[in-house]
Amino acid sequence: MAVAAPANPTTAATDGVNAPELRYFVFALFFIFGGITSLNDVILPKLKELFTLNYTQAMLVQFCFFTAYLVIGIPGAQLVKRIGYMRGAMTGLLVMMAGCLLFIPASRTATYGLFLFALFVLASGVVVVQVVANPLISLLGPARTVHSRLTFAQAFNSLGTTVFPIVGSALILGGLAGVSASDFSGAELEAYRTAETQAISNTYIGLAAALLVIAGAVFLFRNRLPNEQHERSSPLAGFSLLSRKRFGFGALCIFLYVGAEVSIGSLIVNYLQQSHVLGLTERAAGDMIFIYWGGAMVGRFIGSWFLRIMSPGLILATVAAGAIALLAISTNSSGAVAAYSLLGIGLMNSIMFPTIFSLACEKLGARAADGSGIINIAIFGGAVIPLLTGMLADASGSLAIALLLPAACYAVIAGYGFYARRPA
C-alpha cells in the first residue's frame, strides 16, 4: 500500500517530468517500504509467542505501526512541501533507520513496549517516504496512463512484500524447535526472550545498514527537480473534501482495504498452524506468507494492463467479490483448500489500493493535493481493523469468525467499485 503527497509540483505537465532515471529510484522506494511493512506479519506471531500474548495484544504491533499514518500523515506532507520530494525521501529513510536501530534496546531488555515504540518510529519514516513515492511516479509520465503506472509501480511494492517475509521467516521464526515461552518462568524466561528477540534485532540492524546506503543514493539526486514548487494550503484543508461522495466513499474504502489486508496477513501464521488447516510449525507457516503477498505482486503486473482497457471501478468490484468468495471457502473448509484459498486473497488485493486511490481523486483538480493528504490518514485503517479482528478472535475463540470483519470490509469496497464504475 502507498499514498501520495498532498502536493503537486508545478514542474508537472501533461506529459510529466522529464527525469526517467528517477523511476528506478521510486521503484526502489516502493520495494523497501513494502517489504518493511510485510515484516510485521513475521514478527507479530513471534512476539505473540515470546510474550504469551492474546490476539488483541499481538495486534498492537499493527496498531502502533499504522497509527503513524494518523499522527505523521499531515505533518509529513507539510514537511515534503517545505523541503521537496528528494530531501523528504532522504529524511524519511533516516527516520526509518532510527526505528530499526531502536530494536537493539528493545531486544536487550526484552520489553514488548519498546518493540511497539520502535515500530512506530519506523513507520513514521515509512509514512514520509510514501508521501513522496506515489505523486513522484505519477509525475514521471503522461496523465492518461496514471492508473496503469501507479499499479505497475506498486508491483515493486508487492515484490518487497513477497521477498521480505521469506527472508524474515528464515531469520526470525527459526527459533528453538519444540520450545516456547510457556516452558519457562522467571530468569529462564527472560533469558529465552532476550535470546530469541536477538534474531529480530539483527534483522532490523541489517535493514538499517541498507537504508543508510539508499539515503546516500537519494542525497545524490537531491537537486534533480530544480524547479519543484508546491502550493501552500492549510494542513486540515482536505477534510472538506469528505463531503464529496465519490471522494469520501473512496477514503472510507482505503481505510477498510488496508485494515482487511493487514488483518489477514497478520493471522496467516496462526491460521495455518491450526490442526484442521495444515497444522504447520511457526517457521513453516511463516514460509508461506510470501504466497499471499506474491499473489498481490502478480496481480498488479497483470492488473496494470487490464486497467488500460476496462473500467477500473468494475475491476475493483470484481476482485472485492472474489476476496469475499475466497474467505467463505477458506472458513468453511479444511486442509489445503482452507489454506490456499486464504492465501489466494492476495491476488484479489492486488489492484485495490491504487484503483481506489485514483478513483477517489479523479477530477479533484487543484484540490488533489488536499485529497491525497486525507488518503494518508485513511491508511490508519491498518491499525483499527486488525485490532478489532484480534478482539473478535479472542471473544469468539475462532479465527474463522474473526475473518468475518475483513469480509465485511471487502463488501463495502465492492459497492464502491460499482458506484465509481463510470468516470467522475
mmCIF file of N, CA and C in Angstrom, residues 205-302:
data_model
loop_
_atom_site.group_PDB
_atom_site.id
_atom_site.type_symbol
_atom_site.label_atom_id
_atom_site.label_comp_id
_atom_site.label_asym_id
_atom_site.label_seq_id
_atom_site.Cartn_x
_atom_site.Cartn_y
_atom_site.Cartn_z
ATOM 1 N N ILE A 205 18.848 -4.472 12.212
ATOM 2 C CA ILE A 205 20.151 -3.819 12.081
ATOM 3 C C ILE A 205 20.627 -3.905 10.625
ATOM 4 N N GLY A 206 20.428 -5.066 10.021
ATOM 5 C CA GLY A 206 20.768 -5.209 8.606
ATOM 6 C C GLY A 206 19.960 -4.263 7.736
ATOM 7 N N LEU A 207 18.681 -4.100 8.062
ATOM 8 C CA LEU A 207 17.844 -3.169 7.317
ATOM 9 C C LEU A 207 18.331 -1.732 7.494
ATOM 10 N N ALA A 208 18.763 -1.383 8.696
ATOM 11 C CA ALA A 208 19.262 -0.031 8.947
ATOM 12 C C ALA A 208 20.471 0.273 8.066
ATOM 13 N N ALA A 209 21.353 -0.695 7.905
ATOM 14 C CA ALA A 209 22.522 -0.503 7.040
ATOM 15 C C ALA A 209 22.102 -0.290 5.588
ATOM 16 N N ALA A 210 21.121 -1.073 5.132
ATOM 17 C CA ALA A 210 20.638 -0.922 3.755
ATOM 18 C C ALA A 210 19.979 0.438 3.557
ATOM 19 N N LEU A 211 19.217 0.891 4.556
ATOM 20 C CA LEU A 211 18.550 2.187 4.449
ATOM 21 C C LEU A 211 19.551 3.335 4.397
ATOM 22 N N LEU A 212 20.665 3.191 5.103
ATOM 23 C CA LEU A 212 21.700 4.223 5.064
ATOM 24 C C LEU A 212 22.286 4.345 3.659
ATOM 25 N N VAL A 213 22.487 3.214 3.006
ATOM 26 C CA VAL A 213 23.005 3.224 1.632
ATOM 27 C C VAL A 213 22.014 3.903 0.686
ATOM 28 N N ILE A 214 20.724 3.568 0.831
ATOM 29 C CA ILE A 214 19.700 4.163 -0.036
ATOM 30 C C ILE A 214 19.593 5.660 0.212
ATOM 31 N N ALA A 215 19.659 6.081 1.481
ATOM 32 C CA ALA A 215 19.618 7.508 1.795
ATOM 33 C C ALA A 215 20.785 8.244 1.148
ATOM 34 N N GLY A 216 21.948 7.594 1.120
ATOM 35 C CA GLY A 216 23.097 8.197 0.454
ATOM 36 C C GLY A 216 22.869 8.369 -1.037
ATOM 37 N N ALA A 217 22.215 7.360 -1.651
ATOM 38 C CA ALA A 217 21.909 7.459 -3.081
ATOM 39 C C ALA A 217 20.906 8.574 -3.352
ATOM 40 N N VAL A 218 19.915 8.714 -2.467
ATOM 41 C CA VAL A 218 18.927 9.786 -2.616
ATOM 42 C C VAL A 218 19.604 11.148 -2.516
ATOM 43 N N PHE A 219 20.606 11.253 -1.643
ATOM 44 C CA PHE A 219 21.342 12.512 -1.490
ATOM 45 C C PHE A 219 21.945 12.960 -2.818
ATOM 46 N N LEU A 220 22.377 12.015 -3.619
ATOM 47 C CA LEU A 220 22.959 12.354 -4.919
ATOM 48 C C LEU A 220 21.914 12.920 -5.877
ATOM 49 N N PHE A 221 20.628 12.573 -5.675
ATOM 50 C CA PHE A 221 19.539 13.053 -6.537
ATOM 51 C C PHE A 221 18.841 14.295 -5.968
ATOM 52 N N ARG A 222 19.362 14.844 -4.883
ATOM 53 C CA ARG A 222 18.612 15.850 -4.128
ATOM 54 C C ARG A 222 18.252 17.096 -4.949
ATOM 55 N N ASN A 223 19.016 17.392 -5.993
ATOM 56 C CA ASN A 223 18.748 18.580 -6.809
ATOM 57 C C ASN A 223 18.185 18.229 -8.187
ATOM 58 N N ARG A 224 17.630 17.031 -8.321
ATOM 59 C CA ARG A 224 17.177 16.588 -9.649
ATOM 60 C C ARG A 224 15.907 17.305 -10.100
ATOM 61 N N LEU A 225 15.144 17.880 -9.201
ATOM 62 C CA LEU A 225 13.926 18.612 -9.562
ATOM 63 C C LEU A 225 14.108 20.080 -9.173
ATOM 64 N N PRO A 226 14.929 20.831 -9.915
ATOM 65 C CA PRO A 226 15.309 22.192 -9.519
ATOM 66 C C PRO A 226 14.155 23.188 -9.494
ATOM 67 N N ASN A 227 13.122 22.973 -10.304
ATOM 68 C CA ASN A 227 12.003 23.923 -10.367
ATOM 69 C C ASN A 227 10.792 23.478 -9.556
ATOM 70 N N GLU A 228 11.008 22.531 -8.672
ATOM 71 C CA GLU A 228 9.896 21.991 -7.889
ATOM 72 C C GLU A 228 9.292 23.060 -6.983
ATOM 73 N N GLN A 229 7.999 23.209 -7.054
ATOM 74 C CA GLN A 229 7.267 24.132 -6.195
ATOM 75 C C GLN A 229 5.987 23.450 -5.727
ATOM 76 N N HIS A 230 5.502 23.848 -4.574
ATOM 77 C CA HIS A 230 4.290 23.264 -4.017
ATOM 78 C C HIS A 230 3.345 24.358 -3.548
ATOM 79 N N GLU A 231 2.067 24.141 -3.770
ATOM 80 C CA GLU A 231 1.074 25.112 -3.330
ATOM 81 C C GLU A 231 0.915 25.058 -1.816
ATOM 82 N N ARG A 232 0.811 26.215 -1.237
ATOM 83 C CA ARG A 232 0.587 26.284 0.213
ATOM 84 C C ARG A 232 -0.893 26.100 0.515
ATOM 85 N N SER A 233 -1.196 25.343 1.533
ATOM 86 C CA SER A 233 -2.589 25.157 1.945
ATOM 87 C C SER A 233 -2.619 24.786 3.415
ATOM 88 N N SER A 234 -3.765 24.943 4.021
ATOM 89 C CA SER A 234 -3.923 24.584 5.427
ATOM 90 C C SER A 234 -3.762 23.072 5.585
ATOM 91 N N PRO A 235 -3.083 22.628 6.646
ATOM 92 C CA PRO A 235 -2.935 21.179 6.862
ATOM 93 C C PRO A 235 -4.261 20.431 6.932
ATOM 94 N N LEU A 236 -5.322 21.119 7.347
ATOM 95 C CA LEU A 236 -6.633 20.475 7.514
ATOM 96 C C LEU A 236 -7.570 20.745 6.350
ATOM 97 N N ALA A 237 -7.038 21.352 5.268
ATOM 98 C CA ALA A 237 -7.901 21.761 4.163
ATOM 99 C C ALA A 237 -8.611 20.583 3.502
ATOM 100 N N GLY A 238 -7.970 19.418 3.498
ATOM 101 C CA GLY A 238 -8.536 18.282 2.780
ATOM 102 C C GLY A 238 -9.797 17.710 3.391
ATOM 103 N N PHE A 239 -10.052 17.967 4.665
ATOM 104 C CA PHE A 239 -11.202 17.356 5.321
ATOM 105 C C PHE A 239 -12.530 17.797 4.702
ATOM 106 N N SER A 240 -12.564 18.979 4.117
ATOM 107 C CA SER A 240 -13.807 19.431 3.484
ATOM 108 C C SER A 240 -14.168 18.580 2.280
ATOM 109 N N LEU A 241 -13.188 17.881 1.715
ATOM 110 C CA LEU A 241 -13.446 17.021 0.554
ATOM 111 C C LEU A 241 -14.283 15.803 0.921
ATOM 112 N N LEU A 242 -14.339 15.468 2.188
ATOM 113 C CA LEU A 242 -15.109 14.297 2.597
ATOM 114 C C LEU A 242 -16.602 14.469 2.313
ATOM 115 N N SER A 243 -17.028 15.708 2.102
ATOM 116 C CA SER A 243 -18.434 15.939 1.768
ATOM 117 C C SER A 243 -18.742 15.545 0.324
ATOM 118 N N ARG A 244 -17.713 15.370 -0.504
ATOM 119 C CA ARG A 244 -17.908 14.882 -1.866
ATOM 120 C C ARG A 244 -18.054 13.367 -1.803
ATOM 121 N N LYS A 245 -19.179 12.863 -2.261
ATOM 122 C CA LYS A 245 -19.497 11.448 -2.062
ATOM 123 C C LYS A 245 -18.441 10.533 -2.665
ATOM 124 N N ARG A 246 -17.990 10.817 -3.872
ATOM 125 C CA ARG A 246 -17.033 9.929 -4.534
ATOM 126 C C ARG A 246 -15.721 9.869 -3.740
ATOM 127 N N PHE A 247 -15.270 11.032 -3.262
ATOM 128 C CA PHE A 247 -14.020 11.058 -2.507
ATOM 129 C C PHE A 247 -14.198 10.484 -1.109
ATOM 130 N N GLY A 248 -15.254 10.910 -0.411
ATOM 131 C CA GLY A 248 -15.476 10.433 0.949
ATOM 132 C C GLY A 248 -15.654 8.924 1.011
ATOM 133 N N PHE A 249 -16.416 8.381 0.054
ATOM 134 C CA PHE A 249 -16.622 6.937 -0.032
ATOM 135 C C PHE A 249 -15.293 6.241 -0.313
ATOM 136 N N GLY A 250 -14.488 6.839 -1.198
ATOM 137 C CA GLY A 250 -13.192 6.257 -1.529
ATOM 138 C C GLY A 250 -12.245 6.259 -0.345
ATOM 139 N N ALA A 251 -12.230 7.354 0.435
ATOM 140 C CA ALA A 251 -11.375 7.414 1.612
ATOM 141 C C ALA A 251 -11.771 6.338 2.624
ATOM 142 N N LEU A 252 -13.072 6.129 2.796
ATOM 143 C CA LEU A 252 -13.542 5.061 3.677
ATOM 144 C C LEU A 252 -13.044 3.708 3.184
ATOM 145 N N CYS A 253 -13.072 3.498 1.879
ATOM 146 C CA CYS A 253 -12.646 2.210 1.325
ATOM 147 C C CYS A 253 -11.145 1.995 1.483
ATOM 148 N N ILE A 254 -10.357 3.060 1.418
ATOM 149 C CA ILE A 254 -8.929 2.924 1.710
ATOM 150 C C ILE A 254 -8.749 2.451 3.146
ATOM 151 N N PHE A 255 -9.484 3.050 4.071
ATOM 152 C CA PHE A 255 -9.455 2.662 5.479
ATOM 153 C C PHE A 255 -9.782 1.178 5.636
ATOM 154 N N LEU A 256 -10.840 0.736 4.976
ATOM 155 C CA LEU A 256 -11.292 -0.648 5.101
ATOM 156 C C LEU A 256 -10.365 -1.622 4.385
ATOM 157 N N TYR A 257 -9.869 -1.214 3.195
ATOM 158 C CA TYR A 257 -8.996 -2.113 2.437
ATOM 159 C C TYR A 257 -7.704 -2.397 3.195
ATOM 160 N N VAL A 258 -7.043 -1.336 3.653
ATOM 161 C CA VAL A 258 -5.781 -1.532 4.366
ATOM 162 C C VAL A 258 -6.023 -2.378 5.612
ATOM 163 N N GLY A 259 -7.118 -2.103 6.317
ATOM 164 C CA GLY A 259 -7.438 -2.893 7.503
ATOM 165 C C GLY A 259 -7.656 -4.358 7.200
ATOM 166 N N ALA A 260 -8.391 -4.654 6.127
ATOM 167 C CA ALA A 260 -8.659 -6.044 5.763
ATOM 168 C C ALA A 260 -7.380 -6.755 5.331
ATOM 169 N N GLU A 261 -6.598 -6.109 4.491
ATOM 170 C CA GLU A 261 -5.355 -6.712 4.002
ATOM 171 C C GLU A 261 -4.402 -7.018 5.155
ATOM 172 N N VAL A 262 -4.230 -6.066 6.055
ATOM 173 C CA VAL A 262 -3.312 -6.247 7.182
ATOM 174 C C VAL A 262 -3.844 -7.304 8.153
ATOM 175 N N SER A 263 -5.153 -7.312 8.397
ATOM 176 C CA SER A 263 -5.738 -8.307 9.306
ATOM 177 C C SER A 263 -5.461 -9.726 8.830
ATOM 178 N N ILE A 264 -5.696 -9.964 7.546
ATOM 179 C CA ILE A 264 -5.480 -11.314 7.005
ATOM 180 C C ILE A 264 -4.008 -11.678 7.049
ATOM 181 N N GLY A 265 -3.136 -10.747 6.620
ATOM 182 C CA GLY A 265 -1.706 -11.024 6.651
ATOM 183 C C GLY A 265 -1.207 -11.327 8.052
ATOM 184 N N SER A 266 -1.753 -10.622 9.049
ATOM 185 C CA SER A 266 -1.319 -10.818 10.432
ATOM 186 C C SER A 266 -1.715 -12.180 10.989
ATOM 187 N N LEU A 267 -2.787 -12.760 10.471
ATOM 188 C CA LEU A 267 -3.301 -14.024 11.008
ATOM 189 C C LEU A 267 -2.832 -15.253 10.245
ATOM 190 N N ILE A 268 -2.132 -15.063 9.133
ATOM 191 C CA ILE A 268 -1.767 -16.200 8.277
ATOM 192 C C ILE A 268 -1.023 -17.281 9.053
ATOM 193 N N VAL A 269 0.018 -16.879 9.800
ATOM 194 C CA VAL A 269 0.828 -17.880 10.503
ATOM 195 C C VAL A 269 -0.023 -18.682 11.486
ATOM 196 N N ASN A 270 -0.783 -17.990 12.335
ATOM 197 C CA ASN A 270 -1.622 -18.695 13.310
ATOM 198 C C ASN A 270 -2.726 -19.500 12.637
ATOM 199 N N TYR A 271 -3.255 -18.998 11.540
ATOM 200 C CA TYR A 271 -4.316 -19.695 10.816
ATOM 201 C C TYR A 271 -3.798 -21.021 10.246
ATOM 202 N N LEU A 272 -2.608 -20.994 9.652
ATOM 203 C CA LEU A 272 -2.050 -22.205 9.048
ATOM 204 C C LEU A 272 -1.559 -23.198 10.095
ATOM 205 N N GLN A 273 -1.299 -22.715 11.305
ATOM 206 C CA GLN A 273 -0.864 -23.611 12.377
ATOM 207 C C GLN A 273 -2.013 -24.436 12.946
ATOM 208 N N GLN A 274 -3.250 -24.040 12.698
ATOM 209 C CA GLN A 274 -4.400 -24.772 13.227
ATOM 210 C C GLN A 274 -4.425 -26.206 12.701
ATOM 211 N N SER A 275 -4.779 -27.127 13.566
ATOM 212 C CA SER A 275 -4.734 -28.550 13.207
ATOM 213 C C SER A 275 -5.678 -28.889 12.058
ATOM 214 N N HIS A 276 -6.820 -28.204 11.953
ATOM 215 C CA HIS A 276 -7.773 -28.537 10.899
ATOM 216 C C HIS A 276 -7.419 -27.863 9.563
ATOM 217 N N VAL A 277 -6.401 -26.999 9.586
ATOM 218 C CA VAL A 277 -5.944 -26.377 8.331
ATOM 219 C C VAL A 277 -4.728 -27.157 7.846
ATOM 220 N N LEU A 278 -3.507 -26.749 8.220
ATOM 221 C CA LEU A 278 -2.329 -27.507 7.813
ATOM 222 C C LEU A 278 -1.522 -28.016 9.000
ATOM 223 N N GLY A 279 -1.772 -27.467 10.191
ATOM 224 C CA GLY A 279 -1.047 -27.916 11.371
ATOM 225 C C GLY A 279 0.446 -27.705 11.284
ATOM 226 N N LEU A 280 0.879 -26.611 10.689
ATOM 227 C CA LEU A 280 2.297 -26.354 10.461
ATOM 228 C C LEU A 280 2.975 -25.802 11.706
ATOM 229 N N THR A 281 4.301 -25.872 11.718
ATOM 230 C CA THR A 281 5.068 -25.182 12.747
ATOM 231 C C THR A 281 5.072 -23.693 12.418
ATOM 232 N N GLU A 282 5.484 -22.897 13.391
ATOM 233 C CA GLU A 282 5.527 -21.446 13.188
ATOM 234 C C GLU A 282 6.418 -21.085 12.003
ATOM 235 N N ARG A 283 7.585 -21.713 11.914
ATOM 236 C CA ARG A 283 8.516 -21.417 10.815
ATOM 237 C C ARG A 283 7.934 -21.820 9.468
ATOM 238 N N ALA A 284 7.350 -23.015 9.397
ATOM 239 C CA ALA A 284 6.791 -23.491 8.125
ATOM 240 C C ALA A 284 5.629 -22.612 7.673
ATOM 241 N N ALA A 285 4.799 -22.191 8.623
ATOM 242 C CA ALA A 285 3.690 -21.295 8.282
ATOM 243 C C ALA A 285 4.213 -19.944 7.823
ATOM 244 N N GLY A 286 5.260 -19.454 8.489
ATOM 245 C CA GLY A 286 5.864 -18.185 8.086
ATOM 246 C C GLY A 286 6.425 -18.221 6.677
ATOM 247 N N ASP A 287 6.931 -19.374 6.286
ATOM 248 C CA ASP A 287 7.483 -19.517 4.935
ATOM 249 C C ASP A 287 6.418 -19.376 3.855
ATOM 250 N N MET A 288 5.144 -19.492 4.233
ATOM 251 C CA MET A 288 4.067 -19.427 3.240
ATOM 252 C C MET A 288 3.449 -18.035 3.106
ATOM 253 N N ILE A 289 3.885 -17.089 3.946
ATOM 254 C CA ILE A 289 3.349 -15.736 3.853
ATOM 255 C C ILE A 289 3.597 -15.140 2.479
ATOM 256 N N PHE A 290 4.733 -15.526 1.868
ATOM 257 C CA PHE A 290 5.095 -14.934 0.577
ATOM 258 C C PHE A 290 4.049 -15.222 -0.498
ATOM 259 N N ILE A 291 3.284 -16.317 -0.342
ATOM 260 C CA ILE A 291 2.252 -16.635 -1.339
ATOM 261 C C ILE A 291 1.174 -15.553 -1.330
ATOM 262 N N TYR A 292 0.807 -15.106 -0.153
ATOM 263 C CA TYR A 292 -0.208 -14.053 -0.001
ATOM 264 C C TYR A 292 0.248 -12.763 -0.679
ATOM 265 N N TRP A 293 1.454 -12.337 -0.335
ATOM 266 C CA TRP A 293 1.971 -11.093 -0.907
ATOM 267 C C TRP A 293 2.426 -11.278 -2.344
ATOM 268 N N GLY A 294 2.886 -12.471 -2.687
ATOM 269 C CA GLY A 294 3.272 -12.744 -4.072
ATOM 270 C C GLY A 294 2.083 -12.684 -5.011
ATOM 271 N N GLY A 295 0.909 -13.113 -4.534
ATOM 272 C CA GLY A 295 -0.299 -13.005 -5.345
ATOM 273 C C GLY A 295 -0.611 -11.558 -5.670
ATOM 274 N N ALA A 296 -0.398 -10.663 -4.680
ATOM 275 C CA ALA A 296 -0.625 -9.233 -4.923
ATOM 276 C C ALA A 296 0.353 -8.702 -5.959
ATOM 277 N N MET A 297 1.588 -9.191 -5.922
ATOM 278 C CA MET A 297 2.591 -8.742 -6.893
ATOM 279 C C MET A 297 2.203 -9.156 -8.311
ATOM 280 N N VAL A 298 1.855 -10.413 -8.483
ATOM 281 C CA VAL A 298 1.476 -10.907 -9.814
ATOM 282 C C VAL A 298 0.226 -10.179 -10.305
ATOM 283 N N GLY A 299 -0.734 -9.997 -9.409
ATOM 284 C CA GLY A 299 -1.972 -9.333 -9.790
ATOM 285 C C GLY A 299 -1.764 -7.900 -10.221
ATOM 286 N N ARG A 300 -0.793 -7.215 -9.629
ATOM 287 C CA ARG A 300 -0.550 -5.822 -10.005
ATOM 288 C C ARG A 300 0.084 -5.719 -11.380
ATOM 289 N N PHE A 301 0.973 -6.623 -11.711
ATOM 290 C CA PHE A 301 1.546 -6.608 -13.058
ATOM 291 C C PHE A 301 0.459 -6.881 -14.092
ATOM 292 N N ILE A 302 -0.383 -7.875 -13.801
ATOM 293 C CA ILE A 302 -1.481 -8.191 -14.728
ATOM 294 C C ILE A 302 -2.505 -7.057 -14.756
#
